[in-house]
Coordinates of C-alpha atoms in Angstrom, one line a residue:
M1 CA 118.9 98.5 79.4
Y2 CA 116.7 95.2 78.8
W3 CA 118.2 93.9 75.6
K4 CA 120.0 91.0 77.1
T5 CA 116.6 89.7 79.1
R6 CA 114.4 87.5 78.1
A7 CA 110.3 88.6 77.9
D8 CA 109.7 86.0 80.1
D9 CA 111.6 87.1 82.7
L10 CA 110.5 90.6 82.9
V11 CA 107.3 89.1 83.4
V12 CA 108.7 86.7 86.4
K13 CA 110.1 89.9 88.2
A14 CA 106.7 91.5 87.9
I15 CA 104.9 88.8 89.1
R16 CA 107.3 87.7 91.6
G17 CA 107.3 91.9 93.1
V18 CA 103.4 92.2 93.5
L19 CA 103.5 89.0 95.8
D20 CA 106.8 89.5 97.9
R21 CA 104.8 93.0 99.0
N22 CA 101.8 90.6 100.0
P23 CA 103.0 87.9 101.4
N24 CA 99.7 87.2 103.4
I25 CA 98.6 85.0 100.4
P26 CA 99.3 81.6 100.1
L27 CA 100.6 81.0 96.7
D28 CA 98.3 78.1 96.3
R29 CA 95.4 80.0 96.7
V30 CA 95.8 82.0 93.5
D31 CA 93.1 80.7 91.2
D32 CA 94.8 81.9 87.5
V33 CA 97.2 84.4 85.7
A34 CA 96.7 86.1 82.8
I35 CA 99.4 87.4 81.0
A36 CA 98.8 89.5 78.2
A37 CA 101.7 90.1 75.2
T38 CA 100.8 91.0 71.8
T39 CA 103.2 89.4 69.7
Q40 CA 103.6 85.9 70.7
E41 CA 106.6 84.7 69.5
G42 CA 109.8 83.1 71.0
D43 CA 109.9 84.6 74.8
Q44 CA 107.0 86.3 74.4
G45 CA 104.7 82.9 74.0
L46 CA 104.2 79.2 75.3
T47 CA 100.9 80.2 76.8
L48 CA 102.8 83.2 79.2
G49 CA 100.1 83.3 82.2
R50 CA 101.3 79.2 82.6
S51 CA 104.7 79.6 81.9
A52 CA 105.9 82.7 84.1
G53 CA 103.7 82.0 86.9
M54 CA 105.7 78.2 87.2
L55 CA 109.1 80.6 86.6
A56 CA 107.3 82.5 89.7
G57 CA 107.8 79.6 92.3
L58 CA 103.5 79.5 92.3
P59 CA 102.4 75.5 92.1
Q60 CA 101.6 73.6 89.1
S61 CA 98.0 73.8 90.2
V62 CA 97.9 77.2 89.3
P63 CA 96.5 77.7 85.7
G64 CA 97.4 80.3 84.0
L65 CA 96.7 81.8 80.2
A66 CA 97.8 84.2 77.7
I67 CA 95.8 87.3 76.3
D68 CA 96.3 89.2 73.2
R69 CA 94.6 92.7 72.5
M70 CA 97.4 94.6 71.5
C71 CA 97.7 98.4 73.5
A72 CA 94.9 96.8 75.9
G73 CA 97.2 93.8 76.7
A74 CA 96.8 94.0 80.2
M75 CA 93.6 95.6 80.1
T76 CA 92.0 93.1 78.9
T77 CA 93.7 90.5 81.6
T78 CA 92.9 93.2 84.4
T79 CA 89.1 92.7 82.9
T80 CA 89.0 89.6 82.0
M81 CA 90.5 88.3 85.3
G82 CA 88.6 90.9 87.5
S83 CA 85.4 89.7 85.4
G84 CA 85.5 85.8 86.9
I85 CA 86.2 87.4 90.3
G86 CA 83.0 89.2 90.0
F87 CA 81.4 86.0 89.0
G88 CA 82.4 84.0 91.9
A89 CA 84.5 82.1 90.1
Y90 CA 87.8 83.3 91.2
D91 CA 89.2 85.3 94.7
I92 CA 92.9 85.3 93.8
A93 CA 93.8 86.2 90.1
I94 CA 97.4 88.2 88.9
A95 CA 97.1 90.1 85.5
G96 CA 99.4 91.7 83.4
G97 CA 101.1 92.0 80.1
V98 CA 104.8 92.2 78.6
E99 CA 106.2 93.6 75.4
H100 CA 109.8 93.1 74.4
M101 CA 109.9 95.3 71.6
G102 CA 113.6 95.6 71.0
R103 CA 113.2 91.4 70.4
H104 CA 109.5 91.6 68.6
P105 CA 108.6 94.6 66.8
L106 CA 104.9 95.7 66.4
G107 CA 104.2 93.3 63.3
A108 CA 106.9 91.3 63.7
G109 CA 105.9 87.6 62.0
A110 CA 102.0 88.9 61.5
E111 CA 100.3 89.0 57.8
P112 CA 97.7 90.9 57.4
N113 CA 94.7 88.7 55.4
P114 CA 95.1 91.2 52.3
R115 CA 91.0 91.3 51.9
F116 CA 91.4 94.1 54.3
V117 CA 92.9 96.5 51.8
A118 CA 91.9 94.7 48.6
E119 CA 87.7 94.8 50.0
K120 CA 88.2 98.1 51.4
L121 CA 87.8 97.0 55.0
V122 CA 90.6 99.1 56.1
S123 CA 92.5 101.5 54.6
E124 CA 96.7 100.9 54.3
D125 CA 96.7 103.7 56.9
A126 CA 95.1 101.6 59.2
L127 CA 97.8 99.2 59.8
N128 CA 100.3 101.7 60.7
M129 CA 99.7 103.5 64.0
G130 CA 101.6 106.6 63.5
K131 CA 99.6 106.9 60.3
T132 CA 96.2 106.7 62.2
A133 CA 97.6 109.7 64.5
E134 CA 98.1 111.5 61.2
R135 CA 94.7 111.1 60.5
L136 CA 93.5 112.6 63.9
H137 CA 94.9 115.7 63.0
D138 CA 93.9 115.8 59.7
R139 CA 90.2 114.8 61.1
F140 CA 90.4 117.6 63.5
P141 CA 92.4 120.6 62.2
E142 CA 91.7 122.3 66.1
L143 CA 94.2 119.5 67.0
T144 CA 97.7 121.3 65.8
R145 CA 101.1 120.0 66.4
E146 CA 102.6 123.1 68.8
R147 CA 99.4 121.7 70.6
A148 CA 100.6 118.1 70.8
D149 CA 104.3 118.9 71.1
H150 CA 102.8 121.3 74.3
F151 CA 101.3 118.0 75.8
A152 CA 104.4 116.8 75.6
V153 CA 106.4 118.9 77.2
R154 CA 104.1 118.9 80.3
S155 CA 104.5 114.9 80.3
Q156 CA 107.7 115.2 80.4
Q157 CA 107.9 117.4 83.2
K158 CA 105.0 116.0 85.2
A159 CA 107.1 112.4 85.1
A160 CA 110.3 114.2 85.8
L161 CA 108.3 115.5 89.2
A162 CA 106.7 112.3 90.0
Y163 CA 109.8 110.8 90.3
Q164 CA 111.5 113.4 92.6
N165 CA 108.7 113.3 94.6
G166 CA 108.7 109.4 95.0
D167 CA 105.8 108.6 93.4
I168 CA 106.5 106.1 91.0
Q169 CA 109.5 104.5 92.4
P170 CA 107.3 102.3 94.9
D171 CA 106.1 100.6 92.4
L172 CA 108.7 99.4 90.3
V173 CA 110.6 96.2 90.6
P174 CA 114.3 96.5 90.3
V175 CA 115.9 94.0 87.6
A176 CA 119.5 93.0 87.2
I177 CA 120.4 93.9 83.7
E178 CA 123.5 92.6 81.8
S179 CA 124.9 94.8 79.0
E180 CA 128.8 95.0 77.5
T181 CA 130.3 96.7 81.4
G182 CA 128.9 93.5 83.6
W183 CA 125.9 93.6 85.3
D184 CA 123.8 96.1 86.3
L185 CA 120.5 96.9 88.6
A186 CA 117.2 98.5 86.8
T187 CA 115.9 100.5 88.9
R188 CA 114.3 103.0 87.0
D189 CA 112.6 104.0 83.5
E190 CA 115.3 105.0 81.2
T191 CA 113.1 106.9 78.4
L192 CA 112.5 110.1 80.0
R193 CA 113.8 113.3 79.5
P194 CA 112.7 116.0 81.3
D195 CA 115.1 118.7 79.4
T196 CA 112.4 118.5 76.8
N197 CA 111.2 121.9 75.5
L198 CA 109.0 123.2 72.7
E199 CA 112.0 124.4 70.4
T200 CA 113.3 121.1 70.5
L201 CA 110.5 119.2 69.4
A202 CA 109.9 121.9 66.4
T203 CA 112.9 120.3 65.1
L204 CA 112.1 117.1 65.1
K205 CA 111.4 115.3 61.8
T206 CA 107.9 113.6 61.3
P207 CA 108.6 110.1 60.0
F208 CA 104.8 109.3 58.9
R209 CA 103.7 111.7 57.0
P210 CA 106.0 115.0 54.2
H211 CA 105.5 117.6 56.8
G212 CA 102.9 116.0 59.4
R213 CA 102.5 116.7 63.0
V214 CA 103.5 113.4 64.6
T215 CA 107.1 113.2 65.9
A216 CA 108.9 111.0 68.0
G217 CA 108.7 113.8 70.7
N218 CA 104.8 114.0 70.9
S219 CA 104.4 110.6 70.5
S220 CA 105.1 107.2 73.2
G221 CA 108.2 105.7 73.4
L222 CA 108.9 101.7 71.7
N223 CA 110.4 100.3 75.0
D224 CA 110.4 96.9 77.0
G225 CA 108.5 96.3 80.4
A226 CA 106.3 93.6 81.9
T227 CA 103.8 94.3 84.4
A228 CA 101.7 92.3 87.4
A229 CA 98.8 94.0 89.5
I230 CA 96.6 90.8 92.3
L231 CA 93.1 91.2 92.1
A232 CA 90.9 89.8 95.1
S233 CA 87.4 89.7 96.1
G234 CA 86.4 91.6 99.0
E235 CA 86.3 88.1 101.0
A236 CA 89.8 87.6 100.2
V237 CA 90.7 90.3 101.3
T238 CA 89.2 90.1 104.4
E239 CA 90.7 86.5 105.2
F240 CA 94.5 87.2 104.3
G241 CA 94.0 91.0 105.6
L242 CA 94.5 92.7 102.5
T243 CA 94.5 96.7 101.9
P244 CA 92.9 97.5 99.0
R245 CA 94.0 100.2 96.5
M246 CA 91.1 100.2 93.9
R247 CA 87.8 98.7 93.5
M248 CA 86.8 98.3 90.1
V249 CA 83.3 99.7 89.2
T250 CA 83.1 98.5 85.5
F251 CA 84.8 98.4 82.4
A252 CA 84.2 99.1 78.4
F253 CA 85.7 98.3 75.3
A254 CA 84.4 100.0 71.8
G255 CA 85.7 99.6 68.4
V256 CA 86.2 102.7 65.8
E257 CA 87.6 103.0 62.1
P258 CA 90.9 101.7 62.2
D259 CA 92.3 104.5 60.1
V260 CA 91.4 107.0 63.3
M261 CA 92.6 104.1 65.5
G262 CA 92.7 106.9 68.6
L263 CA 89.4 107.9 68.9
G264 CA 88.9 104.5 70.6
P265 CA 88.8 105.6 74.2
I266 CA 86.3 107.9 73.4
P267 CA 83.1 105.0 72.5
S268 CA 84.3 103.2 75.3
T269 CA 84.6 106.1 78.0
E270 CA 80.7 106.8 77.5
K271 CA 79.9 103.4 77.3
A272 CA 81.8 102.6 80.8
L273 CA 80.0 105.4 82.5
A274 CA 76.5 104.5 81.0
K275 CA 77.0 101.2 83.1
A276 CA 77.9 102.9 86.1
G277 CA 75.4 105.4 85.9
L278 CA 77.8 108.2 86.4
T279 CA 79.0 111.1 84.0
I280 CA 82.5 112.4 82.9
D281 CA 82.1 115.4 86.0
D282 CA 82.4 112.4 88.0
I283 CA 85.6 110.7 87.2
G284 CA 88.1 113.0 89.1
L285 CA 91.3 111.4 87.7
F286 CA 92.5 110.0 84.1
E287 CA 95.2 107.8 83.6
L288 CA 95.0 108.4 79.9
N289 CA 97.6 106.0 77.4
E290 CA 99.9 108.2 75.5
A291 CA 100.2 106.3 72.5
F292 CA 100.0 109.6 70.5
A293 CA 99.4 113.3 72.2
V294 CA 96.8 113.9 69.7
Q295 CA 94.7 111.1 70.5
V296 CA 94.9 112.0 74.5
L297 CA 94.0 115.7 72.9
S298 CA 91.1 114.5 70.7
F299 CA 89.7 112.6 74.0
L300 CA 89.8 116.0 76.1
D301 CA 88.5 117.8 73.5
H302 CA 85.7 115.1 73.9
F303 CA 84.7 115.8 76.9
K304 CA 85.6 119.3 77.0
I305 CA 88.8 118.9 79.6
D306 CA 91.5 120.8 79.4
A307 CA 94.7 119.3 78.4
D308 CA 96.9 121.4 81.5
D309 CA 93.8 120.0 84.5
P310 CA 95.7 118.6 87.1
A311 CA 93.8 115.6 86.9
V312 CA 94.9 114.7 83.9
N313 CA 97.9 112.1 83.9
P314 CA 99.5 113.6 87.2
Y315 CA 102.7 111.5 87.0
G316 CA 103.2 112.2 82.7
G317 CA 102.3 109.6 80.6
A318 CA 103.5 107.1 77.5
I319 CA 105.1 109.9 76.6
A320 CA 107.6 109.8 79.0
F321 CA 107.2 106.2 80.4
G322 CA 107.2 104.9 76.7
H323 CA 105.0 102.3 75.7
P324 CA 105.7 98.3 75.8
L325 CA 102.6 98.2 74.3
A326 CA 100.7 95.1 76.0
S327 CA 101.9 95.9 79.6
S328 CA 100.5 99.6 80.0
G329 CA 97.1 99.2 80.9
V330 CA 98.6 97.9 84.6
R331 CA 101.0 100.9 84.5
L332 CA 97.7 103.4 84.4
M333 CA 96.3 101.0 87.3
T334 CA 99.5 101.3 89.4
Q335 CA 100.2 105.4 89.2
L336 CA 95.7 105.7 89.0
A337 CA 96.6 103.8 92.9
R338 CA 99.1 105.9 93.8
Q339 CA 96.7 109.1 93.1
F340 CA 93.7 107.3 94.7
E341 CA 95.6 107.9 98.0
Q342 CA 97.1 111.8 97.1
H343 CA 93.6 112.3 96.6
P344 CA 91.0 111.6 99.2
E345 CA 88.6 114.3 97.8
V346 CA 88.5 112.2 94.2
R347 CA 86.1 109.3 94.4
Y348 CA 86.0 107.7 90.4
G349 CA 88.6 107.4 88.2
I350 CA 89.4 105.9 85.2
T351 CA 92.4 104.6 83.1
A352 CA 91.9 104.4 79.3
M353 CA 93.9 103.5 75.8
C354 CA 93.4 103.5 72.2
V355 CA 93.8 99.6 70.3
G356 CA 95.3 99.2 67.4
L357 CA 92.8 98.3 64.3
G358 CA 90.3 100.6 66.1
Q359 CA 89.5 99.9 69.2
G360 CA 89.6 101.6 72.9
G361 CA 89.1 100.4 76.5
T362 CA 87.9 101.9 79.9
V363 CA 88.0 100.8 82.9
I364 CA 86.2 102.7 85.8
W365 CA 87.9 102.8 89.0
E366 CA 86.6 103.2 93.2
N367 CA 88.8 105.3 95.8
P368 CA 89.1 102.9 98.6
H369 CA 90.5 106.1 100.1
W370 CA 87.5 108.6 99.4
N371 CA 86.2 110.6 102.8
G372 CA 82.8 111.8 101.2
K373 CA 83.7 114.9 100.2
R374 CA 82.9 116.7 96.9
H375 CA 85.5 117.1 94.2
A376 CA 86.1 119.8 91.3
R377 CA 88.8 119.6 88.8
A378 CA 90.1 122.9 87.8
G379 CA 87.3 125.1 86.4
Q380 CA 84.5 122.5 87.3
S381 CA 81.6 123.7 89.6
T382 CA 80.9 121.4 92.7
K383 CA 77.2 123.2 92.9
G384 CA 75.0 120.7 92.7
R385 CA 76.7 117.8 92.6
A386 CA 78.0 115.2 95.3

């Protein structure tokens, strides 16, 4: 639906949307704008944070920058701006990302160094995300196609229910779109398939390997989108009368073998938990990017969390909504923030995602609505825990 919409215009709409919802912030008090894109060319180039900020009506005194960490682009703009706030250099910052995969397919214009393969730094499969997902199935035979398809069906069902309950719409920004039939207004995600079922998924082809296990049905969609969020210091929250939705506790990025890229969130989560002095049992809500179902399942199995645990992606994930690479990190944040409002018994949640060429990223967040009570995930005891 965004075929005739520029990528930078999508970012501008996202920035304007979040600023319009926080009118108490003087525009000249925004200290920086960081916008991520994986393929930084054409209408996704030209230092997006600066150009989109100006197009969104921010004063020319407000600087901006662009960041690339592939799938974790918006996550990295968030942690970068959040670090600036924690250091005391910023009071207000905007972080987000965009990916117009219709105009700029993954890897378009890229020229991987031949040393990667010639010197066996990575396998050829490592340069293809779908093939890395197949390798996860190889490494962990218990991660079957049937389990991946089941997870995919649940993602679609949960996303449809979240829309039905009005959980998603408050964080969306309507966008005027042009098509062959004229102008219209985009008000909801177009990739949802609530009628998805196991029987249909079982018939899908496996494009990355003959008789493989990764299909279009148990993978994230290739679509277009943009996100933006406002980060603020505690002092700025008080000064401008803002309503905090989450507090960033800490974050971590980590590297893994590129040919099993999907394992990245495991070490990044372990690293972040150690930094925060927490354990996985302290985490009451999980927003895990569903690049591939098998990638999320590998994370859940590692931490001994049931894939049907209601704390895991309560609104569904990228299998239903799609994964416009560099924008997805902030989508995970907005969904977690909404879930915090609904679950005051939960103190901590995480957003986590795998990243191309063998990386993972995790951010731990604290719920400002926490009521001080203990929480338990499905099948988990609260004995001895606070």
